[in-house]
Amino acid sequence: MLNKKRKKVGLALGSGGAKGYAHLGVLRVFEENNIPIDYLSGASAGAIVAALYSLHRNTAKVEEILTDFNKIRSLIDFSFNGGIIKGKKITSFFENIFEGKKIQDLEIPISIVATNYNTGEAVEIRRGDIALAVRASISIPFLFELVNYKGKELADGGLSSPVPINALKKLGADVLIGVRIEDKLGSNERKNFYSMAERSISILQHNLSEAELQKSDILIDPYFEGYGILGFQKVIRGKTYEAIESGEKATKEQINTIKKIIGEEKEISGIYKL
């Protein structure tokens, strides 16, 4: 019989385009080590993985869905109305994989974070249609058409909360674990317009995530270099295994600390030992 109450574990999955496949590596290591996840939050790429894991509670199933690259490549529908991609095919894809469920129907409580495009404030979505919420959270301005949600025009969650620790804390987690997926800031010799614009965005996102991560208990920080802001060329080529492995490696480096903070394995609920 367990006498000591286990601390509730929350996992915040960050934004980062194709680097979001690292979240699969993180979840895989959690499962291998019987680490429970009681709450999830996600922004942009992290919102997709968090919502799918909340639905299936099985990393292999989530990976199966997100590595169907032929299906993913077919989701591009061009637009010239506020974004390069309309997003209707992506919305239909989300409606299918999320089975029309509501956020409040999920077994693991989740907060999906988007950004109010007019005010710049983070919008934490904890109820309603999963597909619509996730579609809003990935709406990178210029790339995707924005999403109208309850009278608000919503954009990508990474613009306001790249690693949504604040949203996770509001759900009630005792242990706040953040997963940051971004290119590491080092020396950069490229001086063309694109590379300078990309680096400027990376710096802004890094500083924004640093501020929020001050509230976290543990940071899982996979190493990335050369992906850029989105790294979609990796998805197009079906080469995301590097990101998954990077997520695994970074999580294994923190796993003993995680176990120590939440309690010894004998104190972890039996459902995660099946």
Tab-separated table of C-alpha atoms in Angstrom:
chain	number	residue	atom	x	y	z
A	1	MET	CA	0.000	0.000	0.000
A	2	LEU	CA	1.283	3.442	-0.936
A	3	ASN	CA	1.434	5.829	1.976
A	4	LYS	CA	3.164	8.806	0.421
A	5	LYS	CA	1.169	10.892	-2.025
A	6	ARG	CA	2.956	11.317	-5.329
A	7	LYS	CA	3.516	14.791	-6.715
A	8	LYS	CA	1.512	15.596	-9.842
A	9	VAL	CA	3.743	15.876	-12.899
A	10	GLY	CA	3.206	18.445	-15.621
A	11	LEU	CA	4.976	18.500	-18.984
A	12	ALA	CA	5.111	21.621	-21.180
A	13	LEU	CA	5.922	20.827	-24.813
A	14	GLY	CA	7.438	23.777	-26.638
A	15	SER	CA	7.182	25.225	-30.120
A	16	GLY	CA	9.800	24.707	-32.808
A	17	GLY	CA	8.467	23.382	-36.114
A	18	ALA	CA	10.021	20.078	-37.187
A	19	LYS	CA	12.075	20.046	-33.990
A	20	GLY	CA	8.800	19.111	-32.324
A	21	TYR	CA	9.533	15.487	-33.199
A	22	ALA	CA	11.913	15.623	-30.240
A	23	HIS	CA	8.830	15.504	-28.026
A	24	LEU	CA	8.306	11.909	-29.164
A	25	GLY	CA	11.731	11.030	-27.801
A	26	VAL	CA	10.891	12.735	-24.515
A	27	LEU	CA	7.630	10.832	-24.141
A	28	ARG	CA	9.298	7.557	-25.086
A	29	VAL	CA	11.807	7.890	-22.229
A	30	PHE	CA	9.032	8.837	-19.802
A	31	GLU	CA	7.173	5.640	-20.704
A	32	GLU	CA	10.305	3.482	-20.470
A	33	ASN	CA	10.946	4.806	-16.965
A	34	ASN	CA	7.345	4.646	-15.721
A	35	ILE	CA	7.190	8.411	-15.254
A	36	PRO	CA	3.557	9.514	-14.996
A	37	ILE	CA	2.223	12.572	-16.803
A	38	ASP	CA	-0.721	14.165	-15.024
A	39	TYR	CA	-0.952	17.423	-16.993
A	40	LEU	CA	0.182	18.599	-20.405
A	41	SER	CA	0.503	21.947	-22.123
A	42	GLY	CA	1.644	22.590	-25.650
A	43	ALA	CA	2.415	25.428	-28.035
A	44	SER	CA	2.555	25.022	-31.819
A	45	ALA	CA	4.350	21.728	-32.603
A	46	GLY	CA	4.114	20.907	-28.905
A	47	ALA	CA	0.335	21.348	-29.032
A	48	ILE	CA	0.026	18.650	-31.709
A	49	VAL	CA	2.070	16.120	-29.738
A	50	ALA	CA	0.476	17.006	-26.399
A	51	ALA	CA	-3.056	16.640	-27.754
A	52	LEU	CA	-2.308	13.328	-29.460
A	53	TYR	CA	-0.625	11.932	-26.368
A	54	SER	CA	-3.521	13.071	-24.186
A	55	LEU	CA	-5.835	11.178	-26.519
A	56	HIS	CA	-3.891	7.929	-26.946
A	57	ARG	CA	-1.477	7.871	-23.984
A	58	ASN	CA	0.831	5.831	-26.185
A	59	THR	CA	3.979	7.264	-27.773
A	60	ALA	CA	4.183	4.573	-30.451
A	61	LYS	CA	0.679	5.460	-31.668
A	62	VAL	CA	1.487	9.178	-31.756
A	63	GLU	CA	4.705	8.461	-33.660
A	64	GLU	CA	2.815	6.295	-36.153
A	65	ILE	CA	0.477	9.188	-36.933
A	66	LEU	CA	3.136	11.874	-37.165
A	67	THR	CA	5.587	9.876	-39.286
A	68	ASP	CA	3.100	9.184	-42.077
A	69	PHE	CA	5.071	11.604	-44.239
A	70	ASN	CA	3.149	10.957	-47.465
A	71	LYS	CA	-0.023	12.005	-45.672
A	72	ILE	CA	1.614	15.048	-44.087
A	73	ARG	CA	3.085	16.248	-47.401
A	74	SER	CA	-0.406	16.147	-48.946
A	75	LEU	CA	-1.799	18.659	-46.431
A	76	ILE	CA	-0.492	21.794	-48.146
A	77	ASP	CA	-3.236	23.919	-49.729
A	78	PHE	CA	-2.005	27.243	-51.023
A	79	SER	CA	-3.682	30.529	-50.190
A	80	PHE	CA	-3.172	34.206	-50.910
A	81	ASN	CA	-5.429	35.455	-48.145
A	82	GLY	CA	-3.326	36.220	-45.073
A	83	GLY	CA	-1.092	33.161	-45.346
A	84	ILE	CA	0.674	30.889	-47.819
A	85	ILE	CA	-1.302	27.867	-46.571
A	86	LYS	CA	-5.080	27.920	-46.069
A	87	GLY	CA	-5.020	25.172	-43.515
A	88	LYS	CA	-8.330	23.555	-44.501
A	89	LYS	CA	-6.648	20.241	-45.285
A	90	ILE	CA	-4.729	20.414	-42.032
A	91	THR	CA	-7.930	21.154	-40.121
A	92	SER	CA	-9.617	18.133	-41.735
A	93	PHE	CA	-6.570	16.027	-40.848
A	94	PHE	CA	-6.785	17.167	-37.232
A	95	GLU	CA	-10.536	16.515	-37.097
A	96	ASN	CA	-9.844	12.975	-38.267
A	97	ILE	CA	-6.937	12.111	-35.971
A	98	PHE	CA	-8.565	13.722	-32.923
A	99	GLU	CA	-11.790	11.838	-33.649
A	100	GLY	CA	-13.983	14.911	-33.133
A	101	LYS	CA	-13.302	14.915	-29.404
A	102	LYS	CA	-13.347	17.895	-27.054
A	103	ILE	CA	-10.374	18.935	-24.958
A	104	GLN	CA	-12.326	18.312	-21.771
A	105	ASP	CA	-12.928	14.685	-22.878
A	106	LEU	CA	-9.230	13.808	-22.758
A	107	GLU	CA	-7.907	11.617	-19.942
A	108	ILE	CA	-4.903	13.866	-19.323
A	109	PRO	CA	-5.897	17.497	-18.642
A	110	ILE	CA	-4.306	19.713	-21.275
A	111	SER	CA	-3.885	23.385	-22.086
A	112	ILE	CA	-3.269	24.334	-25.709
A	113	VAL	CA	-1.644	27.739	-26.123
A	114	ALA	CA	-2.170	30.145	-29.018
A	115	THR	CA	-1.528	33.892	-29.335
A	116	ASN	CA	-4.019	36.721	-29.661
A	117	TYR	CA	-2.732	38.305	-32.866
A	118	ASN	CA	-4.155	41.722	-31.968
A	119	THR	CA	-2.891	42.006	-28.391
A	120	GLY	CA	0.060	39.593	-28.394
A	121	GLU	CA	-1.248	37.856	-25.275
A	122	ALA	CA	-1.141	34.115	-24.733
A	123	VAL	CA	-4.523	32.399	-25.061
A	124	GLU	CA	-4.827	29.183	-23.048
A	125	ILE	CA	-7.471	26.849	-24.460
A	126	ARG	CA	-8.676	24.178	-22.031
A	127	ARG	CA	-12.116	23.416	-23.428
A	128	GLY	CA	-13.724	22.983	-26.817
A	129	ASP	CA	-12.783	21.381	-30.107
A	130	ILE	CA	-9.282	19.866	-30.098
A	131	ALA	CA	-8.756	20.193	-33.839
A	132	LEU	CA	-9.604	23.895	-33.861
A	133	ALA	CA	-7.423	24.639	-30.835
A	134	VAL	CA	-4.403	22.845	-32.293
A	135	ARG	CA	-4.954	24.472	-35.687
A	136	ALA	CA	-4.907	27.871	-33.946
A	137	SER	CA	-1.757	27.018	-31.998
A	138	ILE	CA	0.248	26.232	-35.161
A	139	SER	CA	-0.884	29.325	-37.115
A	140	ILE	CA	2.446	30.932	-37.914
A	141	PRO	CA	1.650	34.376	-39.395
A	142	PHE	CA	2.315	34.659	-43.121
A	143	LEU	CA	2.673	30.881	-43.440
A	144	PHE	CA	-0.844	29.942	-42.288
A	145	GLU	CA	-4.142	31.764	-42.371
A	146	LEU	CA	-5.008	32.781	-38.815
A	147	VAL	CA	-7.902	31.242	-36.894
A	148	ASN	CA	-10.978	33.055	-35.619
A	149	TYR	CA	-11.808	31.711	-32.166
A	150	LYS	CA	-14.483	33.220	-29.914
A	151	GLY	CA	-14.094	36.623	-31.494
A	152	LYS	CA	-10.297	36.546	-31.368
A	153	GLU	CA	-7.833	36.202	-34.232
A	154	LEU	CA	-5.373	33.552	-33.081
A	155	ALA	CA	-1.813	32.900	-34.200
A	156	ASP	CA	0.986	30.499	-33.294
A	157	GLY	CA	1.429	29.814	-29.574
A	158	GLY	CA	5.184	30.133	-29.841
A	159	LEU	CA	4.823	33.882	-30.379
A	160	SER	CA	3.716	34.394	-26.778
A	161	SER	CA	4.695	31.249	-24.871
A	162	PRO	CA	7.351	29.085	-26.600
A	163	VAL	CA	7.473	26.707	-23.614
A	164	PRO	CA	4.052	27.059	-21.909
A	165	ILE	CA	5.001	26.703	-18.240
A	166	ASN	CA	2.475	29.306	-17.092
A	167	ALA	CA	-0.387	27.365	-18.676
A	168	LEU	CA	0.883	24.149	-17.093
A	169	LYS	CA	1.060	25.704	-13.641
A	170	LYS	CA	-2.551	26.892	-13.886
A	171	LEU	CA	-3.672	23.309	-14.543
A	172	GLY	CA	-2.418	22.354	-11.072
A	173	ALA	CA	0.867	20.514	-11.631
A	174	ASP	CA	3.222	20.208	-8.650
A	175	VAL	CA	6.298	19.462	-10.768
A	176	LEU	CA	6.763	21.678	-13.824
A	177	ILE	CA	8.898	20.160	-16.579
A	178	GLY	CA	9.578	22.214	-19.693
A	179	VAL	CA	10.785	20.908	-23.046
A	180	ARG	CA	12.506	23.609	-25.083
A	181	ILE	CA	13.169	22.864	-28.749
A	182	GLU	CA	15.155	25.541	-30.488
A	183	ASP	CA	18.403	25.957	-32.384
A	184	LYS	CA	21.191	26.774	-29.959
A	185	LEU	CA	22.499	30.314	-30.165
A	186	GLY	CA	26.186	30.265	-31.045
A	187	SER	CA	28.466	31.995	-33.495
A	188	ASN	CA	26.746	32.804	-36.764
A	189	GLU	CA	28.779	33.960	-39.739
A	190	ARG	CA	25.957	34.115	-42.294
A	191	LYS	CA	25.071	37.690	-43.093
A	192	ASN	CA	22.390	37.409	-45.771
A	193	PHE	CA	18.945	38.891	-45.176
A	194	TYR	CA	17.192	35.579	-44.524
A	195	SER	CA	19.737	34.260	-42.038
A	196	MET	CA	19.780	37.534	-40.113
A	197	ALA	CA	15.973	37.669	-39.943
A	198	GLU	CA	15.845	34.036	-38.839
A	199	ARG	CA	18.463	34.590	-36.153
A	200	SER	CA	16.658	37.686	-34.878
A	201	ILE	CA	13.485	35.632	-34.393
A	202	SER	CA	15.497	32.887	-32.672
A	203	ILE	CA	16.945	35.401	-30.214
A	204	LEU	CA	13.506	36.825	-29.394
A	205	GLN	CA	12.042	33.339	-28.901
A	206	HIS	CA	14.982	32.256	-26.749
A	207	ASN	CA	14.655	35.255	-24.427
A	208	LEU	CA	10.893	34.752	-24.188
A	209	SER	CA	11.268	31.096	-23.258
A	210	GLU	CA	14.047	31.882	-20.769
A	211	ALA	CA	11.740	34.205	-18.842
A	212	GLU	CA	8.960	31.634	-18.550
A	213	LEU	CA	11.295	28.729	-17.807
A	214	GLN	CA	12.451	30.471	-14.626
A	215	LYS	CA	9.258	29.033	-13.104
A	216	SER	CA	10.001	25.442	-14.153
A	217	ASP	CA	11.483	22.749	-11.915
A	218	ILE	CA	13.243	20.869	-14.698
A	219	LEU	CA	14.289	21.843	-18.223
A	220	ILE	CA	14.691	19.230	-20.935
A	221	ASP	CA	16.725	20.993	-23.600
A	222	PRO	CA	17.505	18.859	-26.693
A	223	TYR	CA	20.407	20.051	-28.815
A	224	PHE	CA	19.600	21.393	-32.281
A	225	GLU	CA	21.782	23.111	-34.813
A	226	GLY	CA	21.031	23.995	-38.419
A	227	TYR	CA	17.273	23.379	-38.293
A	228	GLY	CA	16.307	27.027	-38.434
A	229	ILE	CA	12.984	28.339	-37.131
A	230	LEU	CA	10.834	25.672	-38.785
A	231	GLY	CA	13.078	22.981	-40.270
A	232	PHE	CA	10.258	21.713	-42.477
A	233	GLN	CA	12.793	20.368	-44.994
A	234	LYS	CA	13.359	17.550	-42.488
A	235	VAL	CA	9.673	16.587	-42.621
A	236	ILE	CA	9.537	16.845	-46.414
A	237	ARG	CA	12.482	14.437	-46.616
A	238	GLY	CA	11.095	12.193	-43.872
A	239	LYS	CA	14.230	12.673	-41.779
A	240	THR	CA	12.991	13.391	-38.278
A	241	TYR	CA	14.772	10.579	-36.464
A	242	GLU	CA	17.560	12.970	-35.435
A	243	ALA	CA	15.057	15.134	-33.563
A	244	ILE	CA	13.502	12.110	-31.853
A	245	GLU	CA	16.935	10.874	-30.785
A	246	SER	CA	17.872	14.334	-29.524
A	247	GLY	CA	14.727	14.361	-27.362
A	248	GLU	CA	15.570	10.918	-25.985
A	249	LYS	CA	19.145	11.871	-25.141
A	250	ALA	CA	18.196	15.108	-23.364
A	251	THR	CA	15.505	13.336	-21.325
A	252	LYS	CA	17.791	10.514	-20.251
A	253	GLU	CA	20.202	13.131	-18.933
A	254	GLN	CA	17.444	14.434	-16.644
A	255	ILE	CA	15.645	11.221	-15.770
A	256	ASN	CA	17.291	10.638	-12.371
A	257	THR	CA	16.543	14.208	-11.344
A	258	ILE	CA	12.927	13.790	-12.435
A	259	LYS	CA	12.553	10.588	-10.419
A	260	LYS	CA	14.090	12.232	-7.370
A	261	ILE	CA	11.747	15.213	-7.510
A	262	ILE	CA	8.518	13.267	-8.010
A	263	GLY	CA	9.427	10.392	-5.659
A	264	GLU	CA	10.969	6.933	-5.870
A	265	GLU	CA	9.518	4.452	-8.354
A	266	LYS	CA	7.690	2.599	-5.584
A	267	GLU	CA	5.709	5.755	-4.946
A	268	ILE	CA	4.548	6.065	-8.560
A	269	SER	CA	0.987	5.029	-9.337
A	270	GLY	CA	0.691	1.423	-10.483
A	271	ILE	CA	-1.088	2.327	-13.722
A	272	TYR	CA	2.250	3.419	-15.154
A	273	LYS	CA	3.884	0.091	-14.280
A	274	LEU	CA	1.642	-2.009	-16.489
